[in-house]
CSV table of C-alpha atoms and ligand atoms in Angstrom, one decimal:
chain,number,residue,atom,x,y,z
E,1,UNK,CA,-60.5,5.9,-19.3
E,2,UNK,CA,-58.3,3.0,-20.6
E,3,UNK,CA,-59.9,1.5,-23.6
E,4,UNK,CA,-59.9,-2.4,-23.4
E,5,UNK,CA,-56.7,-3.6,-26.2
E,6,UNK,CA,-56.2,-7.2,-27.6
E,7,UNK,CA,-53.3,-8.1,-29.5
E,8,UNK,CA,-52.7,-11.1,-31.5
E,9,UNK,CA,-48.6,-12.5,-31.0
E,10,UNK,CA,-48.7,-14.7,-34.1
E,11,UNK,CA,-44.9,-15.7,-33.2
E,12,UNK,CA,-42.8,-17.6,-36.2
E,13,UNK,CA,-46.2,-19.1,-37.8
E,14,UNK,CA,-48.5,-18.6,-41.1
E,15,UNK,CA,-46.9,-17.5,-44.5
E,16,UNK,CA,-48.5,-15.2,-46.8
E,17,UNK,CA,-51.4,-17.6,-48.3
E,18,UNK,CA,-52.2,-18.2,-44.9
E,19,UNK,CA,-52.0,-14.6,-43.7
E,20,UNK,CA,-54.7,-14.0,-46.9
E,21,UNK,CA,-57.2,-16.4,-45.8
E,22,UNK,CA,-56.8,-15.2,-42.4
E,23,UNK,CA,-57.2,-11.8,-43.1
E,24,UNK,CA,-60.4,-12.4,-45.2
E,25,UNK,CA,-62.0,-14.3,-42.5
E,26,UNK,CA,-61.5,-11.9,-39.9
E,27,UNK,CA,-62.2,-8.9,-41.5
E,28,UNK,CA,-65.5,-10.9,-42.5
E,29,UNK,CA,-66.0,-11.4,-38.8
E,30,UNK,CA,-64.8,-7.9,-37.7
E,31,UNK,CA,-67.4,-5.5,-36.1
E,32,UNK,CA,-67.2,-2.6,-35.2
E,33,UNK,CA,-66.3,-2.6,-31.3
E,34,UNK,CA,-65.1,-0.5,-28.7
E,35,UNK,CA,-61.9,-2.8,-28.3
E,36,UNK,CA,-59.0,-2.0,-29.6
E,37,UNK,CA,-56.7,-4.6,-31.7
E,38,UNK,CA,-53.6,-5.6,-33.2
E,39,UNK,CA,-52.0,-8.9,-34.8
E,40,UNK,CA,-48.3,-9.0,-34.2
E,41,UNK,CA,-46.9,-10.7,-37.2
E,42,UNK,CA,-42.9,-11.3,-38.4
E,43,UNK,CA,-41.2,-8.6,-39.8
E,44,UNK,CA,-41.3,-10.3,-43.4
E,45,UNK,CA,-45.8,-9.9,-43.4
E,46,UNK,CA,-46.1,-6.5,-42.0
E,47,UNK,CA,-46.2,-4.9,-44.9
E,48,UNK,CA,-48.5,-7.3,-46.5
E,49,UNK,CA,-50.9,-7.5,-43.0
E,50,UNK,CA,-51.0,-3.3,-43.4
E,51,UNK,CA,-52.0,-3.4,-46.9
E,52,UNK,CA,-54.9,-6.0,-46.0
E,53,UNK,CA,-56.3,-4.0,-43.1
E,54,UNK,CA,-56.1,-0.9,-44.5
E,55,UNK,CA,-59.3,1.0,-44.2
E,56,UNK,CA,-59.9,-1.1,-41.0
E,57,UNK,CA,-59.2,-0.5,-37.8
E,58,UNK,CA,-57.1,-3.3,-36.8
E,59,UNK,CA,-53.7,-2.5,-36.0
E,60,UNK,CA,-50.1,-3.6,-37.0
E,61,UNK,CA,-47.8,-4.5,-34.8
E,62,UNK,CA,-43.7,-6.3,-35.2
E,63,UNK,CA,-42.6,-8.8,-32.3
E,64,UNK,CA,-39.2,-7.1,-32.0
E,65,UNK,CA,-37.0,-4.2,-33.2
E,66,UNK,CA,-33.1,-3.2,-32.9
E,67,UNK,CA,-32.7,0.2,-31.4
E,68,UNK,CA,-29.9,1.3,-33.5
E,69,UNK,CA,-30.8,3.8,-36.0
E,70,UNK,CA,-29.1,2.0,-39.0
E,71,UNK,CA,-25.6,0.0,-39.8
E,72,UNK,CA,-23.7,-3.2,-40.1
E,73,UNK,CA,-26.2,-5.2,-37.8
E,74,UNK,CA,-26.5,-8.1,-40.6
E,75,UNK,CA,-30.5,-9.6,-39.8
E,76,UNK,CA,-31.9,-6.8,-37.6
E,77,UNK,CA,-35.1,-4.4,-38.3
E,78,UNK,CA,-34.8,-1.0,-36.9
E,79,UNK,CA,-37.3,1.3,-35.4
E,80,UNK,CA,-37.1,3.3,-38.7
E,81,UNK,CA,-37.9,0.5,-40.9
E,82,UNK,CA,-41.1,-0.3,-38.5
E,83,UNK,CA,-42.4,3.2,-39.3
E,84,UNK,CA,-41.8,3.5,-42.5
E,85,UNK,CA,-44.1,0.4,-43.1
E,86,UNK,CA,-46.8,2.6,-40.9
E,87,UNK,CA,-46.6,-0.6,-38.0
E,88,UNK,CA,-48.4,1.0,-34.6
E,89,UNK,CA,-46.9,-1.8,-31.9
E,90,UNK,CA,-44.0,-3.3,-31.3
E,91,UNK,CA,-43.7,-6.2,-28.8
E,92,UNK,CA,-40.3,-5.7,-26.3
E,93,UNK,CA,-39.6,-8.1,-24.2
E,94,UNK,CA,-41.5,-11.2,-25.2
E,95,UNK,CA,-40.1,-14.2,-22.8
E,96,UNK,CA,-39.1,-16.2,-26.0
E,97,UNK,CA,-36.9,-13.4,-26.9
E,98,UNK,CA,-35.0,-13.6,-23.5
E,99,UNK,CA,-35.1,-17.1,-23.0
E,100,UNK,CA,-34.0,-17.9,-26.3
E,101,UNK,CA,-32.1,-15.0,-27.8
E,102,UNK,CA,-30.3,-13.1,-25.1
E,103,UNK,CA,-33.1,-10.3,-24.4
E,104,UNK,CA,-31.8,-8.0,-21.3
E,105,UNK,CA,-33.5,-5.6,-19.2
E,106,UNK,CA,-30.7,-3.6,-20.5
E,107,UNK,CA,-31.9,-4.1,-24.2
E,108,UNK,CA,-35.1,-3.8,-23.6
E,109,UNK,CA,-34.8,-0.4,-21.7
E,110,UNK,CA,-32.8,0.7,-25.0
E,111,UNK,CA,-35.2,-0.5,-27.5
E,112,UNK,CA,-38.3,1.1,-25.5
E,113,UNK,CA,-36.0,4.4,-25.3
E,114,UNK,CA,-36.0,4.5,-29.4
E,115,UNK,CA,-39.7,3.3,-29.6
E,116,UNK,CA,-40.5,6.8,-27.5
E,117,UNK,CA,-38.8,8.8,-30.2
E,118,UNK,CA,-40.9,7.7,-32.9
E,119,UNK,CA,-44.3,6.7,-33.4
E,120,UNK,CA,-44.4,3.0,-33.0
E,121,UNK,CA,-45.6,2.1,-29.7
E,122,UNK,CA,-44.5,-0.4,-27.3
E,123,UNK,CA,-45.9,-3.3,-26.0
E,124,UNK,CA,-43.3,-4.4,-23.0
E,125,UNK,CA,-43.4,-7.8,-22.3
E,126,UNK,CA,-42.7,-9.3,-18.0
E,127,UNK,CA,-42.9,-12.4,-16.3
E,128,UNK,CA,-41.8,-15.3,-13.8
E,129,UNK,CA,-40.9,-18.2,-15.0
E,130,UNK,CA,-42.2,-21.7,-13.2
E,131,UNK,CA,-39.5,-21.9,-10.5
E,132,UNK,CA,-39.4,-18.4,-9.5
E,133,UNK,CA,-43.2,-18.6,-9.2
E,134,UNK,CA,-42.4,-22.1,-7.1
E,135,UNK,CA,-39.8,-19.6,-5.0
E,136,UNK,CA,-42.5,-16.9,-4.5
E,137,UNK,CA,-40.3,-14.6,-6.6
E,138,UNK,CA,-42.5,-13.2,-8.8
E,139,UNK,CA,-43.1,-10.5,-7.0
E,140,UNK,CA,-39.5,-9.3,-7.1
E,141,UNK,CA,-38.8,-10.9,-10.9
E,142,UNK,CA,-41.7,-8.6,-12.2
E,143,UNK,CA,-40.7,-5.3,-10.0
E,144,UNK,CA,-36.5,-6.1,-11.5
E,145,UNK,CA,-38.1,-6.4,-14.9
E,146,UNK,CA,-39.9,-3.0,-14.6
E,147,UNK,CA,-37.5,-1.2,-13.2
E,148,UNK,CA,-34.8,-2.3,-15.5
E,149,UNK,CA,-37.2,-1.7,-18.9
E,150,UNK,CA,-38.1,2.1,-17.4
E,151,UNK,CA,-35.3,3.2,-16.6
E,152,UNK,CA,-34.7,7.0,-17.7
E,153,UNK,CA,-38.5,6.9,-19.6
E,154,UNK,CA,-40.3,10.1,-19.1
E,155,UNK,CA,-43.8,10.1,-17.4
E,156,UNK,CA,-45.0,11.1,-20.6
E,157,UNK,CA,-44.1,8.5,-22.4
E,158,UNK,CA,-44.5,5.6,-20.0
E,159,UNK,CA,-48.1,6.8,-20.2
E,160,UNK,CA,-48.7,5.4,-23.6
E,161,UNK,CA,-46.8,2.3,-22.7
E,162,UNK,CA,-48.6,-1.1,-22.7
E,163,UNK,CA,-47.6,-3.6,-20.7
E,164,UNK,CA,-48.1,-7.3,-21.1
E,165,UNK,CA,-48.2,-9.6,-18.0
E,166,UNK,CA,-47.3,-13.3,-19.1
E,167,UNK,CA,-46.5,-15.2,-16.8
E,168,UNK,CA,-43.7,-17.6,-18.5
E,169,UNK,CA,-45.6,-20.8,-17.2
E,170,UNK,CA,-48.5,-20.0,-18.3
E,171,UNK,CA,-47.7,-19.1,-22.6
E,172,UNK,CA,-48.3,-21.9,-24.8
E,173,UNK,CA,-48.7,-24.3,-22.2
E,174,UNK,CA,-52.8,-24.3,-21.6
E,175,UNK,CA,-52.4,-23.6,-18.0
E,176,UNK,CA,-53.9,-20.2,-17.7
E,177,UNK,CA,-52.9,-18.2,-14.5
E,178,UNK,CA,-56.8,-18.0,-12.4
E,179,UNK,CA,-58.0,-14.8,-12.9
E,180,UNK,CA,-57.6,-13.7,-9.8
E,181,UNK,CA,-53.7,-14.8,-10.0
E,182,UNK,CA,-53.6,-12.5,-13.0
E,183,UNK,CA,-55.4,-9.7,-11.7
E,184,UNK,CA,-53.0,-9.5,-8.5
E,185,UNK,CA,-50.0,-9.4,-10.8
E,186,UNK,CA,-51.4,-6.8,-12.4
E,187,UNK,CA,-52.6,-4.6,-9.6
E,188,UNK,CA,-49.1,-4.9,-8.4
E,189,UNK,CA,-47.5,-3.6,-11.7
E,190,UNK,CA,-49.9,-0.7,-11.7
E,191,UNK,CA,-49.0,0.2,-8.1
E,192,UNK,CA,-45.1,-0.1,-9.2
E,193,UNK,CA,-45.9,2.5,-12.2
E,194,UNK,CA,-47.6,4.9,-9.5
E,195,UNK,CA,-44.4,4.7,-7.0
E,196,UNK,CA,-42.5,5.3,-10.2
E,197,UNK,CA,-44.8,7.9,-12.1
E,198,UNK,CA,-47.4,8.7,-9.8
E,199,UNK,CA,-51.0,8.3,-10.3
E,200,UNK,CA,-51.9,9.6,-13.3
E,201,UNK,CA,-49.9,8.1,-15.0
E,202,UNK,CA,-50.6,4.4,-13.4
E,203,UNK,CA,-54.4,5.5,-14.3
E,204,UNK,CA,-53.4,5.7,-17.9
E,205,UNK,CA,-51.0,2.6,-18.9
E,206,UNK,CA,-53.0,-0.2,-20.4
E,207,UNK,CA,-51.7,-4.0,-18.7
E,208,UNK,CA,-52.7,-6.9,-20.8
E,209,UNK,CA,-52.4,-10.6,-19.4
E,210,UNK,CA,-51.1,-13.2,-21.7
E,211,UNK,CA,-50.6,-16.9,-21.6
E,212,UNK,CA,-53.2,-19.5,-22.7
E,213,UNK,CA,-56.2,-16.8,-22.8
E,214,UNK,CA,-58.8,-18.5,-25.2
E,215,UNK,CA,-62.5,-17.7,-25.9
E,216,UNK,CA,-63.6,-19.8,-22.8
E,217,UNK,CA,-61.8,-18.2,-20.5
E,218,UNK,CA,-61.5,-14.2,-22.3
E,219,UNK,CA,-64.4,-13.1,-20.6
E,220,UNK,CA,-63.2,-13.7,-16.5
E,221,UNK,CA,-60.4,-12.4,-17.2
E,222,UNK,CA,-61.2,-9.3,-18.9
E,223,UNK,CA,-63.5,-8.8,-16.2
E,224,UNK,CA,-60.7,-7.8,-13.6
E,225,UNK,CA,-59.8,-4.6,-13.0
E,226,UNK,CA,-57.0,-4.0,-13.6
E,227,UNK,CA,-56.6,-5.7,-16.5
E,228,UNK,CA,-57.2,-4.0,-19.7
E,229,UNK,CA,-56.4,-6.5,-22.4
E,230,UNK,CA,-54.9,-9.4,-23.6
E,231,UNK,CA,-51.6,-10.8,-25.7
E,232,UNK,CA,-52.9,-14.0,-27.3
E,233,UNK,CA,-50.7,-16.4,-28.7
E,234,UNK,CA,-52.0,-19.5,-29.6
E,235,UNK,CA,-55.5,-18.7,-30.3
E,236,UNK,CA,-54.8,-15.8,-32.7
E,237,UNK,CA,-53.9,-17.9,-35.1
E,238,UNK,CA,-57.4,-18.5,-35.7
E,239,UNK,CA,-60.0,-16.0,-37.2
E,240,UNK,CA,-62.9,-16.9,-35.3
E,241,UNK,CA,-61.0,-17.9,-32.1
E,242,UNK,CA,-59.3,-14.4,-32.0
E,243,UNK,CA,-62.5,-12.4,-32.7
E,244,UNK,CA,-64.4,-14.7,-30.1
E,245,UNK,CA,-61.8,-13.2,-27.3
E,246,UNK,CA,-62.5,-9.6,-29.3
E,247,UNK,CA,-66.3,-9.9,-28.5
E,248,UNK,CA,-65.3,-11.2,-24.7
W,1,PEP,C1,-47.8,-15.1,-26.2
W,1,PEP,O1,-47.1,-15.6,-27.1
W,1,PEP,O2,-47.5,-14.0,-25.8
W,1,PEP,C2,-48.8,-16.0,-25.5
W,1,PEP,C3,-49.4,-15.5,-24.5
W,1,PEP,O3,-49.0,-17.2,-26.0
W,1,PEP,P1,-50.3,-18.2,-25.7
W,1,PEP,O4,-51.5,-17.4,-25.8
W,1,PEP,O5,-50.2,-19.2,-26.8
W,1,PEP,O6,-50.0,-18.7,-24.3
C-alpha cells in the first residue's frame, strides 16, 4: 500500500519571519490525515522549520546535498550535516539544479548512492523539457534520466525511493501537464522500475507529479493511479493553498 505523499519545494523564497508566520498558519490548519508531507526549505531554515514542527507530523526535507562525506568543498551541505539536523528528504535532481548549476545523471546517481547509506531519504527529481516534449522524446529523456540516477542502487533501497515527475514545461509556468499526460508518464516510470527491479519493488516506490499542481486541479490529479503524490512549488508557499492540495 503506497501512502499518498505531498511535498512542499519552497525553492530560494521566505526568510525566517516568514517561515514563522507560515508555520503558525499551517500547523493551525494541519489535521490529522492519512497523507504524508514535507516542506523542502534552504539549507539555512531546516533547522529552524524542524524545531517548529516538532511534535507534528510534517516532515523536513533540504532541496540538495553534496555526496562527499566532508572537506574543502567551500559552500556545500553534506549528507551528514542533513542528518544531524534530523531532515527526512532530500530533493536530487530538481530541473533548476541541472539547468542552472550543472546537475548530471552522473551526480545525481552519486548523491542518491550516499542518501542510501544514511537516513535521509531521497526524493529524485526527472523530466523533459519543452522541445524534447515537442520531439516526442520524453519518453527516452525520462528512461536516460532513470537509468543514469539508479545505476548500482540495490532493490532494497530503490524501494524507499520517491520519485518526482516534473515535467520541465510545466514548473512554474501555470501550464499543468492534463492528468492524463501525467498519469502516462508515470505509468511508464513505474514499468521502467519493474524491468529494473521487478515488481515488488515497482509496487512500492511512491511517484509524485510536479509542475503547476494547485488546489483546483490537486484532486484530478491525485486521482490517477499511478500517481501517489505531488512536489508543489509555487503554491506551497502559501499555508492555506498548500493544505488545500493536503486535503485534495
Ligand atoms: C517545483 O518546484 O518542483 C514545482 C513543481 O514548481 P511549481 O509547482 O511552482 O510548478
Amino acid at each position: 500500500m503506497r501512502i499518498p505523499f505531498i511535498a512542499g519545494n519552497w525553492k530560494m523564497f521566505k526568510t525566517g519571519r516568514e517561515i514563522v508566520t507560515f508555520a503558525e498558519e499551517f500547523k493551525a490548519l494541519y489535521q490529522d490525515t492519512d497523507v504524508k508531507t514535507a516542506i523542502c526549505a534552504p539549507y539555512v531554515y531546516l533547522g529552524l522549520l524542524k524545531n517548529l514542527f516538532s511534535g507534528t507530523d510534517i516532515k523536513v526535507g533540504a532541496q540538495n546535498a553534496f555526496y562527499e562525506e566532508e572537506g574543502a568543498f567551500t559552500g556545500e551541505v553534506s549528507v551528514k550535516m542533513l542528518e544531524d539536523l534530523g531532515v527526512d528528504y532530500c530533493i536530487i535532481g530538481h530541473s533548476e539544479r541541472r539547468q542552472y548549476f550543472g546537475e548530471t545523471d552522473e551526480s545525481i546517481n552519486k548523491k542518491l548512492k550516499r542518501l542510501f547509506r544514511g537516513t535521509v531519504t531521497p526524493i529524485l527529481c526527472v523530466g523533459e523539457n519543452l522541445r524534447q516534449r515537442e520531439k516526442e522524446e520524453q519518453y527516452l529523456v525520462v528512461r536516460d534520466q532513470l537509468m543514469g540516477a539508479l545505476s548500482g542502487i540495490s532493490p532494497e533501497d530503490a524501494a524507499s525511493l520517491i520519485i518526482a515527475y516534473e515535467p520541465v514545461w510545466a514548473i512554474g509556468t501555470g501550464k499543468t501537464a492534463t492528468p492524463e499526460q501525467a498519469e502516462d508518464m508515470c505509468e511508464f516510470i513505474r514499468n521502467a522500475v519493474e524491468a529494473l527491479y521487478g515488481e515488488a519493488v515497482a509496487d512500492q516506490v511512491v511517484i509524485q507529479y510536479g509542475g503547476s499542481v494547485k488546489p483546483a486541479n490537486a484532486s484530478e490529479i491525485m486521482n490517477m493511479s499511478n500517481i501517489d503524490g505531488a512536489l508543489v512549488g509555487g503554491a506551497s508557499l502559501n499555508a492555506k493553498d498548500f493544505m488545500d492540495i493536503i486535503d485534495f
